[in-house]
Amino acid sequence: DAGVIQSPRHEVTEMGQEVTLRCKPISGHDYLFWYRQTMMRGLELLIYFNNNVPIDDSGMPEDRFSAKMPNASFSTLKIQPSEPRDSAVYFCASRGGTSGSRGPETQYFGPGTRLLVL
Amino acid sequence: GQNIDQPTEMTATEGAIVQINCTYQTSGFNGLFWYQQHAGEAPTFLSYNVLDGLEEKGRFSSFLSRSKGYSYLLLKELQMKDSASYLCAVRDRLGYIPTFGRGTSLIVHP
């Protein structure tokens, strides 16, 4: 399996521009997570999906952030308009749910997208 | 909510043993994870504890005491490649998704 795939790996943009991050989870995994990691705040959960349905988006910082999962093999995280404080590494992760969401199944992380907003 | 504390940074010598502690305060408990993250890379799973005691996996072991809200990750026979950040993550009774601590940056020197 290729693992979780994210694109782009690096993104440099100017303040005010729209940014779209993409993720392909591991085939067969029914949970998908979007995280943001910064030195100041560590690894923060933004939103997660179960069977393509958003379950908890309480970590999404504000209305400028939106996420979709149109099918089991693709998700996007969009920032519009972007701001310099959005600069961070954004990770997508997926996991299976064969033991239910309380099981020990681990999350598998993608390589991340390093976003720099100037 | 959850509160997870780890030391920010630790240093150790190649070949030695190091213990990375994690303390947590949660409204309930449903499992604790340790992840390793090398600089510029994604976190990767190391261990999972849900019952008290020690789980051993080769050079790495993880211990849990639920009554004390305490866990540690023990790394033996340290190698230079063990230099990384180690993240403790706790899943509470209500949520199914673990919350991550800020991580401990471990530097292994010759």
Coordinates of C-alpha atoms in Angstrom, one line a residue:
Chain A
D1 CA 0.0 0.0 0.0
A2 CA 1.3 3.5 -0.8
G3 CA 0.2 4.9 2.5
V4 CA -1.6 8.2 2.9
I5 CA -0.8 10.5 0.0
Q6 CA -0.9 14.3 0.4
S7 CA -0.3 17.0 -2.2
P8 CA 1.3 19.4 -2.6
R9 CA 4.2 18.7 -0.3
H10 CA 5.2 22.3 -0.2
E11 CA 3.1 25.4 -0.8
V12 CA 4.2 29.0 -0.7
T13 CA 1.5 31.6 -1.3
E14 CA 0.6 35.2 -0.6
M15 CA -1.8 36.4 2.0
G16 CA -5.3 36.5 0.7
Q17 CA -4.9 33.7 -1.8
E18 CA -6.9 30.5 -1.7
V19 CA -5.0 27.3 -0.7
T20 CA -6.3 23.8 -1.3
L21 CA -4.6 20.8 0.3
R22 CA -5.4 17.3 -0.9
C23 CA -5.4 13.9 0.7
K24 CA -5.8 10.3 -0.4
P25 CA -6.3 8.0 2.6
I26 CA -5.2 4.3 2.8
S27 CA -7.7 2.1 0.9
G28 CA -10.2 0.6 3.2
H29 CA -9.8 3.1 6.0
D30 CA -13.0 4.7 7.0
Y31 CA -11.7 7.5 9.3
L32 CA -9.8 10.5 7.9
F33 CA -8.3 13.3 10.0
W34 CA -6.8 16.7 9.2
Y35 CA -4.2 18.0 11.7
R36 CA -2.1 21.2 11.8
Q37 CA 1.3 21.3 13.5
T38 CA 3.2 24.3 14.6
M39 CA 6.0 24.9 17.1
M40 CA 3.8 26.9 19.3
R41 CA 0.7 24.7 19.5
G42 CA 2.0 21.3 18.6
L43 CA -0.3 18.8 16.7
E44 CA -3.9 20.0 16.6
L45 CA -6.9 18.1 15.2
L46 CA -8.8 20.3 12.8
I47 CA -11.6 17.9 11.6
Y48 CA -12.3 14.2 11.1
F49 CA -14.6 12.2 8.9
N50 CA -16.1 8.8 9.3
N51 CA -17.4 7.1 6.1
N52 CA -17.0 10.5 4.3
V53 CA -19.2 12.3 6.8
P54 CA -17.7 15.1 8.9
I55 CA -18.0 14.1 12.6
D56 CA -16.2 16.8 14.5
D57 CA -15.0 20.1 13.1
S58 CA -14.6 21.9 16.4
G59 CA -10.9 22.2 15.8
M60 CA -11.3 24.2 12.6
P61 CA -10.0 27.7 13.6
E62 CA -12.5 29.8 11.7
D63 CA -14.8 30.1 8.7
R64 CA -11.8 30.6 6.4
F65 CA -11.2 26.9 6.8
S66 CA -13.3 24.2 5.1
A67 CA -12.9 20.5 4.5
K68 CA -14.7 18.1 2.2
M69 CA -14.7 14.4 1.6
P70 CA -16.6 13.7 -1.6
N71 CA -15.7 10.0 -1.7
A72 CA -13.8 7.4 0.3
S73 CA -10.5 8.0 -1.5
F74 CA -10.2 11.8 -1.5
S75 CA -10.4 14.8 0.8
T76 CA -9.6 18.5 0.6
L77 CA -8.8 21.1 3.2
K78 CA -9.3 24.7 1.9
I79 CA -8.2 28.0 3.3
Q80 CA -9.8 31.1 1.8
P81 CA -8.4 33.7 2.3
S82 CA -5.1 32.5 3.7
E83 CA -3.2 34.5 6.3
P84 CA 0.4 34.4 7.5
R85 CA -0.7 32.8 10.8
D86 CA -1.9 29.8 8.8
S87 CA 1.7 28.9 8.1
A88 CA 2.2 25.4 9.4
V89 CA 2.5 21.7 8.4
Y90 CA -0.8 20.2 7.6
F91 CA -1.1 16.4 8.1
C92 CA -3.8 14.1 6.8
A93 CA -4.2 10.8 8.6
S94 CA -6.4 7.7 8.2
R95 CA -7.3 4.7 10.2
G96 CA -9.5 1.6 10.0
G97 CA -12.4 1.0 12.4
T98 CA -12.7 -2.8 12.6
S99 CA -12.8 -2.6 16.5
G100 CA -15.0 0.4 16.5
S101 CA -13.6 3.9 17.2
R102 CA -12.4 2.8 20.7
G103 CA -10.1 0.2 19.3
P104 CA -6.3 0.4 19.3
E105 CA -6.1 0.9 15.6
T106 CA -3.5 3.5 15.0
Q107 CA -3.6 6.5 12.8
Y108 CA -1.4 6.5 9.7
F109 CA -0.1 9.9 8.8
G110 CA 0.7 11.3 5.4
P111 CA 4.0 13.1 4.8
G112 CA 2.3 16.5 5.3
T113 CA 2.0 19.7 3.4
R114 CA 4.3 22.5 4.5
L115 CA 2.4 25.8 4.0
L116 CA 4.0 29.2 4.1
V117 CA 1.8 32.2 3.7
L118 CA 3.7 35.4 3.0
Chain B
G1 CA -10.9 18.9 28.2
Q2 CA -7.5 17.3 28.4
N3 CA -4.2 18.4 29.7
I4 CA -1.1 16.5 28.6
D5 CA 2.4 17.3 29.8
Q6 CA 5.7 16.2 28.5
P7 CA 9.2 17.6 28.9
T8 CA 10.1 19.8 26.0
E9 CA 13.6 18.4 25.4
M10 CA 15.9 15.7 26.6
T11 CA 19.4 14.7 25.7
A12 CA 21.1 11.3 26.1
T13 CA 24.2 9.4 25.0
E14 CA 24.4 6.7 22.4
G15 CA 24.0 3.2 24.0
A16 CA 22.3 4.6 27.1
I17 CA 18.7 4.3 28.4
V18 CA 16.3 7.2 28.4
Q19 CA 12.8 7.5 30.0
I20 CA 10.4 10.1 28.5
N21 CA 7.5 10.9 30.9
C22 CA 3.9 11.9 30.1
T23 CA 1.3 13.0 32.6
Y24 CA -2.3 13.6 31.7
Q25 CA -5.5 14.9 33.2
T26 CA -8.7 13.8 31.4
S27 CA -12.3 13.4 32.1
G28 CA -12.0 9.7 31.4
F29 CA -9.5 7.4 29.9
N30 CA -9.6 5.1 26.9
G31 CA -6.1 4.5 25.8
L32 CA -2.7 6.2 25.5
F33 CA -0.4 6.2 22.4
W34 CA 3.2 7.0 21.8
Y35 CA 4.3 8.3 18.4
Q36 CA 7.8 9.0 17.0
Q37 CA 8.3 11.9 14.7
H38 CA 11.7 12.6 12.9
A39 CA 12.4 16.2 11.8
G40 CA 10.5 17.0 8.7
E41 CA 8.6 13.8 8.7
A42 CA 5.2 12.5 9.8
P43 CA 4.4 10.9 13.2
T44 CA 4.6 7.1 13.2
F45 CA 3.0 4.8 15.8
L46 CA 5.2 3.3 18.5
S47 CA 2.9 1.9 21.2
Y48 CA -0.5 1.7 22.7
N49 CA -1.5 1.2 26.4
V50 CA -5.0 0.8 27.8
L51 CA -4.3 -1.3 30.9
D52 CA -1.8 -0.6 33.7
G53 CA 1.6 -2.1 33.2
L54 CA 4.5 -2.4 30.8
E55 CA 4.3 -3.1 27.1
E56 CA 7.6 -4.1 25.6
K57 CA 8.5 -3.9 21.9
G58 CA 12.2 -4.6 21.2
R59 CA 14.3 -1.6 22.4
F60 CA 11.1 0.4 23.2
S61 CA 8.8 -0.1 26.2
S62 CA 5.8 1.9 27.4
F63 CA 4.4 2.0 30.8
L64 CA 1.0 3.1 32.1
S65 CA -0.5 3.9 35.5
R66 CA -4.1 5.0 35.1
S67 CA -4.5 5.9 38.8
K68 CA -1.6 8.3 38.6
G69 CA -2.4 9.6 35.1
Y70 CA 1.1 8.8 34.1
S71 CA 3.0 7.0 31.3
Y72 CA 6.5 6.7 30.2
L73 CA 8.4 5.6 27.1
L74 CA 11.6 3.8 27.8
L75 CA 14.2 3.6 25.0
K76 CA 17.1 1.2 25.5
E77 CA 20.5 0.9 23.7
L78 CA 20.0 4.3 22.2
Q79 CA 21.1 4.9 18.6
M80 CA 21.7 8.1 16.8
K81 CA 18.6 7.4 14.7
D82 CA 16.5 7.6 17.8
S83 CA 16.9 11.4 17.8
A84 CA 13.4 12.6 17.2
S85 CA 10.3 14.0 18.8
Y86 CA 8.2 11.7 20.9
L87 CA 4.5 12.5 21.1
C88 CA 2.2 11.2 23.9
A89 CA -1.5 11.1 22.9
V90 CA -4.4 10.3 25.2
R91 CA -8.0 9.3 24.3
D92 CA -10.6 10.1 26.9
R93 CA -13.8 8.3 27.7
L94 CA -16.0 10.5 25.6
G95 CA -13.9 11.1 22.5
Y96 CA -12.7 8.5 20.2
I97 CA -9.9 10.5 18.9
P98 CA -6.6 11.0 20.9
T99 CA -5.3 14.4 21.8
F100 CA -1.6 14.9 21.4
G101 CA 0.9 16.4 23.8
R102 CA 3.4 19.0 22.5
G103 CA 6.1 16.3 22.2
T104 CA 9.5 15.7 23.7
S105 CA 12.5 16.4 21.5
L106 CA 15.2 13.8 22.2
I107 CA 18.7 14.4 21.1
V108 CA 21.1 11.4 21.1
H109 CA 24.8 12.3 21.0
P110 CA 27.8 10.1 20.5

